[in-house]
Amino acid sequence: MKQKGFTLAELLGVITILAIVALLAIPMISRNIAKGKQNLYKVQIENIKKAASNWMTKHTLEIPDGNINTSITLGCLKVEGILETSIENPITGVQFPNDMIVRIRTGSNQYIYEVVEDSGTDDKAPLPEYKCSFNHTAIES
């Protein structure tokens, strides 16, 4: 009568092959995850710029004549309903701070939007209690 099953050598061979595959696959997967987070971060920054652009469009009548050099906080964009209230930094896993600044300035016949990525506090700054406008103190001129 012949017994069915695997020998110890066969099992060790399979385990060794699986270990080698894991050693090759894990670093590649980690790199792909990090690259995906970096790409998502860039998309989040572009979404913030688009929200600032939408805010400028909404407040067209308030725009002063001449060159504009101003900034707005993420909190203002959230209060206006232009940006979702919980926008997360995919790299750190923490929400972007409400007092993070988006600079808006006049370029050659267009507005230039720049997210100041290292601005804002690490803790959760409270949302403004009012809607922001060019005449309000939440906006720096």
Tab-separated table of N, CA and C in Angstrom:
chain	number	residue	atom	x	y	z
A	1	MET	N	0.832	-1.172	0.000
A	1	MET	CA	0.000	0.000	0.000
A	1	MET	C	0.887	1.250	0.000
A	2	LYS	N	0.581	2.136	-0.901
A	2	LYS	CA	1.384	3.344	-1.061
A	2	LYS	C	0.702	4.511	-0.360
A	3	GLN	N	1.473	5.279	0.438
A	3	GLN	CA	0.909	6.437	1.138
A	3	GLN	C	0.959	7.664	0.231
A	4	LYS	N	-0.087	8.500	0.369
A	4	LYS	CA	-0.154	9.731	-0.417
A	4	LYS	C	0.307	10.891	0.453
A	5	GLY	N	0.926	11.891	-0.170
A	5	GLY	CA	1.361	13.083	0.557
A	5	GLY	C	2.672	13.590	0.006
A	6	PHE	N	3.161	14.644	0.623
A	6	PHE	CA	4.404	15.265	0.189
A	6	PHE	C	5.512	14.922	1.170
A	7	THR	N	6.708	14.835	0.637
A	7	THR	CA	7.852	14.600	1.509
A	7	THR	C	8.295	15.922	2.124
A	8	LEU	N	9.089	15.848	3.140
A	8	LEU	CA	9.608	17.041	3.802
A	8	LEU	C	10.429	17.884	2.822
A	9	ALA	N	11.193	17.257	1.975
A	9	ALA	CA	12.028	17.974	1.001
A	9	ALA	C	11.150	18.754	0.020
A	10	GLU	N	10.051	18.159	-0.414
A	10	GLU	CA	9.151	18.852	-1.336
A	10	GLU	C	8.509	20.070	-0.654
A	11	LEU	N	8.076	19.894	0.577
A	11	LEU	CA	7.474	21.011	1.313
A	11	LEU	C	8.468	22.147	1.521
A	12	LEU	N	9.693	21.800	1.878
A	12	LEU	CA	10.720	22.827	2.064
A	12	LEU	C	11.033	23.537	0.747
A	13	GLY	N	11.033	22.808	-0.343
A	13	GLY	CA	11.272	23.419	-1.654
A	13	GLY	C	10.185	24.430	-2.003
A	14	VAL	N	8.921	24.072	-1.766
A	14	VAL	CA	7.816	24.978	-2.039
A	14	VAL	C	7.893	26.220	-1.151
A	15	ILE	N	8.184	26.022	0.122
A	15	ILE	CA	8.298	27.152	1.056
A	15	ILE	C	9.438	28.077	0.632
A	16	THR	N	10.543	27.511	0.185
A	16	THR	CA	11.684	28.318	-0.269
A	16	THR	C	11.295	29.142	-1.502
A	17	ILE	N	10.618	28.528	-2.442
A	17	ILE	CA	10.196	29.241	-3.646
A	17	ILE	C	9.231	30.374	-3.285
A	18	LEU	N	8.284	30.121	-2.395
A	18	LEU	CA	7.341	31.156	-1.964
A	18	LEU	C	8.065	32.300	-1.257
A	19	ALA	N	9.083	31.977	-0.462
A	19	ALA	CA	9.854	33.019	0.234
A	19	ALA	C	10.596	33.899	-0.766
A	20	ILE	N	11.154	33.289	-1.807
A	20	ILE	CA	11.876	34.062	-2.822
A	20	ILE	C	10.908	34.974	-3.575
A	21	VAL	N	9.752	34.458	-3.931
A	21	VAL	CA	8.744	35.270	-4.619
A	21	VAL	C	8.314	36.440	-3.735
A	22	ALA	N	8.114	36.185	-2.445
A	22	ALA	CA	7.715	37.254	-1.517
A	22	ALA	C	8.814	38.309	-1.404
A	23	LEU	N	10.070	37.880	-1.341
A	23	LEU	CA	11.180	38.834	-1.244
A	23	LEU	C	11.256	39.730	-2.479
A	24	LEU	N	10.874	39.211	-3.620
A	24	LEU	CA	10.891	40.020	-4.838
A	24	LEU	C	9.650	40.897	-4.957
A	25	ALA	N	8.519	40.399	-4.522
A	25	ALA	CA	7.256	41.110	-4.726
A	25	ALA	C	7.023	42.226	-3.715
A	26	ILE	N	7.385	42.040	-2.479
A	26	ILE	CA	7.070	43.020	-1.427
A	26	ILE	C	7.692	44.391	-1.704
A	27	PRO	N	8.975	44.494	-2.080
A	27	PRO	CA	9.516	45.830	-2.384
A	27	PRO	C	8.823	46.499	-3.567
A	28	MET	N	8.464	45.719	-4.584
A	28	MET	CA	7.772	46.296	-5.740
A	28	MET	C	6.397	46.801	-5.334
A	29	ILE	N	5.700	46.060	-4.525
A	29	ILE	CA	4.379	46.488	-4.053
A	29	ILE	C	4.507	47.737	-3.196
A	30	SER	N	5.501	47.783	-2.338
A	30	SER	CA	5.719	48.963	-1.489
A	30	SER	C	6.006	50.201	-2.332
A	31	ARG	N	6.837	50.051	-3.362
A	31	ARG	CA	7.134	51.182	-4.249
A	31	ARG	C	5.875	51.651	-4.970
A	32	ASN	N	5.069	50.715	-5.432
A	32	ASN	CA	3.834	51.083	-6.131
A	32	ASN	C	2.858	51.798	-5.202
A	33	ILE	N	2.771	51.371	-3.962
A	33	ILE	CA	1.891	52.033	-2.993
A	33	ILE	C	2.386	53.457	-2.728
A	34	ALA	N	3.702	53.616	-2.528
A	34	ALA	CA	4.266	54.950	-2.277
A	34	ALA	C	4.058	55.860	-3.486
A	35	LYS	N	4.243	55.324	-4.684
A	35	LYS	CA	4.041	56.113	-5.900
A	35	LYS	C	2.574	56.508	-6.040
A	36	GLY	N	1.673	55.606	-5.709
A	36	GLY	CA	0.245	55.906	-5.759
A	36	GLY	C	-0.134	57.002	-4.778
A	37	LYS	N	0.438	56.966	-3.571
A	37	LYS	CA	0.167	58.011	-2.575
A	37	LYS	C	0.689	59.355	-3.050
A	38	GLN	N	1.860	59.363	-3.671
A	38	GLN	CA	2.438	60.612	-4.175
A	38	GLN	C	1.569	61.181	-5.290
A	39	ASN	N	1.093	60.309	-6.182
A	39	ASN	CA	0.215	60.773	-7.268
A	39	ASN	C	-1.105	61.304	-6.719
A	40	LEU	N	-1.659	60.629	-5.726
A	40	LEU	CA	-2.902	61.094	-5.109
A	40	LEU	C	-2.687	62.433	-4.409
A	41	TYR	N	-1.518	62.616	-3.790
A	41	TYR	CA	-1.188	63.891	-3.153
A	41	TYR	C	-1.217	65.018	-4.187
A	42	LYS	N	-0.629	64.780	-5.350
A	42	LYS	CA	-0.623	65.796	-6.414
A	42	LYS	C	-2.049	66.107	-6.864
A	43	VAL	N	-2.885	65.084	-6.943
A	43	VAL	CA	-4.283	65.287	-7.328
A	43	VAL	C	-5.003	66.121	-6.269
A	44	GLN	N	-4.748	65.850	-4.986
A	44	GLN	CA	-5.375	66.619	-3.904
A	44	GLN	C	-4.963	68.089	-3.989
A	45	ILE	N	-3.694	68.356	-4.252
A	45	ILE	CA	-3.213	69.739	-4.385
A	45	ILE	C	-3.901	70.421	-5.566
A	46	GLU	N	-4.047	69.726	-6.676
A	46	GLU	CA	-4.743	70.297	-7.836
A	46	GLU	C	-6.217	70.553	-7.512
A	47	ASN	N	-6.843	69.673	-6.726
A	47	ASN	CA	-8.236	69.889	-6.316
A	47	ASN	C	-8.362	71.136	-5.448
A	48	ILE	N	-7.385	71.373	-4.595
A	48	ILE	CA	-7.401	72.565	-3.750
A	48	ILE	C	-7.267	73.823	-4.627
A	49	LYS	N	-6.372	73.769	-5.614
A	49	LYS	CA	-6.221	74.902	-6.534
A	49	LYS	C	-7.511	75.143	-7.297
A	50	LYS	N	-8.163	74.082	-7.740
A	50	LYS	CA	-9.430	74.210	-8.466
A	50	LYS	C	-10.496	74.816	-7.552
A	51	ALA	N	-10.506	74.429	-6.278
A	51	ALA	CA	-11.467	75.009	-5.330
A	51	ALA	C	-11.217	76.504	-5.170
A	52	ALA	N	-9.948	76.918	-5.102
A	52	ALA	CA	-9.630	78.351	-5.012
A	52	ALA	C	-10.078	79.077	-6.274
A	53	SER	N	-9.908	78.442	-7.413
A	53	SER	CA	-10.375	79.027	-8.672
A	53	SER	C	-11.895	79.177	-8.657
A	54	ASN	N	-12.596	78.180	-8.162
A	54	ASN	CA	-14.060	78.258	-8.049
A	54	ASN	C	-14.466	79.367	-7.086
A	55	TRP	N	-13.702	79.535	-5.998
A	55	TRP	CA	-13.985	80.606	-5.038
A	55	TRP	C	-13.834	81.963	-5.718
A	56	MET	N	-12.767	82.116	-6.518
A	56	MET	CA	-12.553	83.383	-7.237
A	56	MET	C	-13.704	83.650	-8.200
A	57	THR	N	-14.173	82.623	-8.878
A	57	THR	CA	-15.290	82.778	-9.810
A	57	THR	C	-16.551	83.201	-9.064
A	58	LYS	N	-16.761	82.605	-7.900
A	58	LYS	CA	-17.952	82.914	-7.097
A	58	LYS	C	-17.931	84.353	-6.592
A	59	HIS	N	-16.753	84.898	-6.350
A	59	HIS	CA	-16.605	86.241	-5.790
A	59	HIS	C	-16.088	87.244	-6.827
A	60	THR	N	-16.450	87.035	-8.078
A	60	THR	CA	-15.974	87.890	-9.168
A	60	THR	C	-16.287	89.363	-8.929
A	61	LEU	N	-17.477	89.659	-8.428
A	61	LEU	CA	-17.864	91.061	-8.235
A	61	LEU	C	-17.073	91.754	-7.128
A	62	GLU	N	-16.473	90.986	-6.247
A	62	GLU	CA	-15.697	91.566	-5.142
A	62	GLU	C	-14.230	91.784	-5.497
A	63	ILE	N	-13.801	91.262	-6.638
A	63	ILE	CA	-12.387	91.323	-6.994
A	63	ILE	C	-11.987	92.773	-7.213
A	64	PRO	N	-10.962	93.239	-6.493
A	64	PRO	CA	-10.518	94.622	-6.680
A	64	PRO	C	-9.859	94.810	-8.050
A	65	ASP	N	-9.861	96.043	-8.511
A	65	ASP	CA	-9.220	96.346	-9.794
A	65	ASP	C	-7.708	96.235	-9.649
A	66	GLY	N	-7.057	95.940	-10.717
A	66	GLY	CA	-5.599	95.885	-10.707
A	66	GLY	C	-5.075	94.504	-10.366
A	67	ASN	N	-3.816	94.490	-9.986
A	67	ASN	CA	-3.162	93.229	-9.658
A	67	ASN	C	-3.682	92.671	-8.339
A	68	ILE	N	-3.808	91.378	-8.296
A	68	ILE	CA	-4.259	90.698	-7.081
A	68	ILE	C	-3.097	89.922	-6.501
A	69	ASN	N	-2.884	90.088	-5.221
A	69	ASN	CA	-1.912	89.298	-4.491
A	69	ASN	C	-2.559	89.002	-3.147
A	70	THR	N	-3.259	87.904	-3.068
A	70	THR	CA	-4.044	87.594	-1.881
A	70	THR	C	-3.904	86.116	-1.553
A	71	SER	N	-4.501	85.695	-0.491
A	71	SER	CA	-4.493	84.279	-0.149
A	71	SER	C	-5.773	83.937	0.595
A	72	ILE	N	-6.091	82.663	0.604
A	72	ILE	CA	-7.289	82.161	1.252
A	72	ILE	C	-6.912	80.860	1.965
A	73	THR	N	-7.610	80.553	3.018
A	73	THR	CA	-7.318	79.317	3.747
A	73	THR	C	-8.229	78.192	3.275
A	74	LEU	N	-7.802	76.964	3.536
A	74	LEU	CA	-8.654	75.815	3.215
A	74	LEU	C	-9.957	75.894	3.997
A	75	GLY	N	-9.884	76.408	5.231
A	75	GLY	CA	-11.087	76.541	6.053
A	75	GLY	C	-12.135	77.394	5.375
A	76	CYS	N	-11.722	78.491	4.738
A	76	CYS	CA	-12.669	79.345	4.010
A	76	CYS	C	-13.309	78.582	2.856
A	77	LEU	N	-12.504	77.815	2.132
A	77	LEU	CA	-13.038	77.040	1.018
A	77	LEU	C	-14.024	75.979	1.509
A	78	LYS	N	-13.765	75.436	2.692
A	78	LYS	CA	-14.660	74.431	3.270
A	78	LYS	C	-15.976	75.068	3.731
A	79	VAL	N	-15.884	76.244	4.378
A	79	VAL	CA	-17.086	76.931	4.865
A	79	VAL	C	-17.993	77.307	3.701
A	80	GLU	N	-17.389	77.688	2.582
A	80	GLU	CA	-18.160	78.062	1.395
A	80	GLU	C	-18.782	76.845	0.715
A	81	GLY	N	-18.380	75.648	1.108
A	81	GLY	CA	-18.904	74.435	0.490
A	81	GLY	C	-18.229	74.099	-0.830
A	82	ILE	N	-17.103	74.729	-1.107
A	82	ILE	CA	-16.382	74.503	-2.360
A	82	ILE	C	-15.450	73.302	-2.236
A	83	LEU	N	-15.002	73.038	-1.026
A	83	LEU	CA	-14.067	71.946	-0.767
A	83	LEU	C	-14.661	71.070	0.322
A	84	GLU	N	-14.509	69.768	0.199
A	84	GLU	CA	-15.062	68.883	1.224
A	84	GLU	C	-14.381	69.127	2.569
A	85	THR	N	-15.101	68.861	3.636
A	85	THR	CA	-14.595	69.228	4.965
A	85	THR	C	-13.471	68.329	5.458
A	86	SER	N	-13.367	67.140	4.955
A	86	SER	CA	-12.291	66.254	5.420
A	86	SER	C	-11.432	65.819	4.240
A	87	ILE	N	-10.528	66.688	3.846
A	87	ILE	CA	-9.608	66.366	2.755
A	87	ILE	C	-8.292	65.928	3.383
A	88	GLU	N	-7.873	64.721	3.049
A	88	GLU	CA	-6.756	64.088	3.738
A	88	GLU	C	-5.496	64.088	2.880
A	89	ASN	N	-4.375	64.281	3.547
A	89	ASN	CA	-3.081	64.144	2.910
A	89	ASN	C	-2.795	62.639	2.806
A	90	PRO	N	-2.761	62.069	1.609
A	90	PRO	CA	-2.597	60.623	1.484
A	90	PRO	C	-1.223	60.118	1.921
A	91	ILE	N	-0.241	60.989	1.953
A	91	ILE	CA	1.105	60.568	2.346
A	91	ILE	C	1.186	60.400	3.863
A	92	THR	N	0.628	61.360	4.599
A	92	THR	CA	0.702	61.296	6.062
A	92	THR	C	-0.521	60.642	6.685
A	93	GLY	N	-1.629	60.607	5.957
A	93	GLY	CA	-2.862	60.045	6.506
A	93	GLY	C	-3.591	61.006	7.432
A	94	VAL	N	-3.146	62.260	7.485
A	94	VAL	CA	-3.733	63.274	8.353
A	94	VAL	C	-4.451	64.304	7.472
A	95	GLN	N	-5.500	64.904	7.997
A	95	GLN	CA	-6.219	65.929	7.239
A	95	GLN	C	-5.312	67.133	6.994
A	96	PHE	N	-5.498	67.748	5.812
A	96	PHE	CA	-4.819	69.013	5.568
A	96	PHE	C	-5.388	70.021	6.563
A	97	PRO	N	-4.544	70.864	7.169
A	97	PRO	CA	-5.044	71.801	8.177
A	97	PRO	C	-5.964	72.857	7.574
A	98	ASN	N	-6.947	73.276	8.370
A	98	ASN	CA	-7.901	74.288	7.922
A	98	ASN	C	-7.244	75.637	7.672
A	99	ASP	N	-6.103	75.900	8.327
A	99	ASP	CA	-5.429	77.179	8.123
A	99	ASP	C	-4.303	77.094	7.079
A	100	MET	N	-4.313	76.037	6.287
A	100	MET	CA	-3.368	75.927	5.173
A	100	MET	C	-3.721	77.011	4.148
A	101	ILE	N	-2.712	77.635	3.564
A	101	ILE	CA	-2.914	78.813	2.722
A	101	ILE	C	-2.805	78.469	1.240
A	102	VAL	N	-3.698	79.081	0.457
A	102	VAL	CA	-3.624	79.043	-1.007
A	102	VAL	C	-3.414	80.476	-1.456
A	103	ARG	N	-2.282	80.740	-2.105
A	103	ARG	CA	-1.993	82.081	-2.616
A	103	ARG	C	-2.637	82.247	-3.989
A	104	ILE	N	-3.189	83.427	-4.188
A	104	ILE	CA	-3.812	83.768	-5.466
A	104	ILE	C	-3.181	85.076	-5.931
A	105	ARG	N	-2.638	85.054	-7.135
A	105	ARG	CA	-2.044	86.287	-7.661
A	105	ARG	C	-2.327	86.389	-9.147
A	106	THR	N	-2.173	87.586	-9.637
A	106	THR	CA	-2.412	87.850	-11.046
A	106	THR	C	-1.146	87.570	-11.830
A	107	GLY	N	-1.300	86.803	-12.896
A	107	GLY	CA	-0.185	86.539	-13.806
A	107	GLY	C	-0.461	87.238	-15.120
A	108	SER	N	0.099	86.739	-16.182
A	108	SER	CA	-0.135	87.344	-17.499
A	108	SER	C	-1.533	86.947	-17.976
A	109	ASN	N	-2.487	87.822	-17.713
A	109	ASN	CA	-3.893	87.647	-18.105
A	109	ASN	C	-4.555	86.407	-17.503
A	110	GLN	N	-4.063	85.980	-16.354
A	110	GLN	CA	-4.679	84.837	-15.675
A	110	GLN	C	-4.357	84.881	-14.189
A	111	TYR	N	-5.108	84.099	-13.426
A	111	TYR	CA	-4.821	83.975	-12.002
A	111	TYR	C	-3.921	82.770	-11.795
A	112	ILE	N	-2.986	82.916	-10.880
A	112	ILE	CA	-2.068	81.835	-10.550
A	112	ILE	C	-2.377	81.401	-9.120
A	113	TYR	N	-2.585	80.102	-8.938
A	113	TYR	CA	-2.934	79.535	-7.643
A	113	TYR	C	-1.778	78.678	-7.164
A	114	GLU	N	-1.353	78.930	-5.918
A	114	GLU	CA	-0.238	78.186	-5.344
A	114	GLU	C	-0.628	77.734	-3.943
A	115	VAL	N	-0.583	76.441	-3.718
A	115	VAL	CA	-0.859	75.900	-2.395
A	115	VAL	C	0.449	75.927	-1.619
A	116	VAL	N	0.438	76.610	-0.476
A	116	VAL	CA	1.630	76.667	0.376
A	116	VAL	C	1.586	75.413	1.245
A	117	GLU	N	2.280	74.384	0.772
A	117	GLU	CA	2.140	73.043	1.337
A	117	GLU	C	2.612	72.931	2.782
A	118	ASP	N	3.575	73.741	3.173
A	118	ASP	CA	4.068	73.651	4.549
A	118	ASP	C	3.404	74.669	5.476
A	119	SER	N	2.343	75.320	4.999
A	119	SER	CA	1.634	76.277	5.852
A	119	SER	C	0.578	75.543	6.672
A	120	GLY	N	0.059	76.218	7.649
A	120	GLY	CA	-0.961	75.607	8.501
A	120	GLY	C	-0.329	74.897	9.680
A	121	THR	N	-1.149	74.667	10.656
A	121	THR	CA	-0.678	73.992	11.864
A	121	THR	C	-0.904	72.495	11.743
A	122	ASP	N	-0.190	71.748	12.541
A	122	ASP	CA	-0.371	70.301	12.529
A	122	ASP	C	-1.681	69.908	13.204
A	123	ASP	N	-2.066	70.678	14.217
A	123	ASP	CA	-3.330	70.360	14.883
A	123	ASP	C	-4.484	70.863	14.023
A	124	LYS	N	-5.666	70.480	14.373
A	124	LYS	CA	-6.831	70.869	13.582
A	124	LYS	C	-7.276	72.274	13.968
A	125	ALA	N	-6.941	73.223	13.116
A	125	ALA	CA	-7.397	74.597	13.338
A	125	ALA	C	-8.906	74.628	13.102
A	126	PRO	N	-9.642	75.411	13.885
A	126	PRO	CA	-11.099	75.457	13.694
A	126	PRO	C	-11.460	76.116	12.373
A	127	LEU	N	-12.614	75.735	11.854
A	127	LEU	CA	-13.127	76.372	10.641
A	127	LEU	C	-13.545	77.798	10.969
A	128	PRO	N	-13.416	78.710	10.015
A	128	PRO	CA	-13.915	80.073	10.257
A	128	PRO	C	-15.423	80.034	10.516
A	129	GLU	N	-15.909	80.978	11.279
A	129	GLU	CA	-17.332	81.033	11.611
A	129	GLU	C	-18.109	81.854	10.590
A	130	TYR	N	-17.478	82.266	9.520
A	130	TYR	CA	-18.097	83.155	8.547
A	130	TYR	C	-17.623	82.755	7.153
A	131	LYS	N	-18.368	83.205	6.158
A	131	LYS	CA	-17.920	83.007	4.780
A	131	LYS	C	-16.865	84.054	4.477
A	132	CYS	N	-15.895	83.697	3.708
A	132	CYS	CA	-14.763	84.579	3.444
A	132	CYS	C	-15.005	85.413	2.195
A	133	SER	N	-14.460	86.605	2.202
A	133	SER	CA	-14.558	87.499	1.052
A	133	SER	C	-13.297	88.339	0.989
A	134	PHE	N	-13.142	89.113	-0.070
A	134	PHE	CA	-11.967	89.960	-0.193
A	134	PHE	C	-11.926	91.017	0.907
A	135	ASN	N	-13.085	91.391	1.434
A	135	ASN	CA	-13.148	92.424	2.461
A	135	ASN	C	-13.050	91.862	3.877
A	136	HIS	N	-12.918	90.553	4.001
A	136	HIS	CA	-12.921	89.939	5.333
A	136	HIS	C	-11.493	89.679	5.806
A	137	THR	N	-11.307	89.594	7.094
A	137	THR	CA	-9.966	89.446	7.661
A	137	THR	C	-9.364	88.074	7.408
A	138	ALA	N	-10.153	87.096	6.960
A	138	ALA	CA	-9.597	85.770	6.679
A	138	ALA	C	-8.732	85.787	5.420
A	139	ILE	N	-8.881	86.833	4.640
A	139	ILE	CA	-8.116	86.930	3.402
A	139	ILE	C	-6.994	87.950	3.595
A	140	GLU	N	-5.783	87.528	3.271
A	140	GLU	CA	-4.653	88.443	3.376
A	140	GLU	C	-4.478	89.162	2.050
A	141	SER	N	-4.293	90.442	2.081
A	141	SER	CA	-4.052	91.179	0.834
A	141	SER	C	-2.592	91.516	0.696
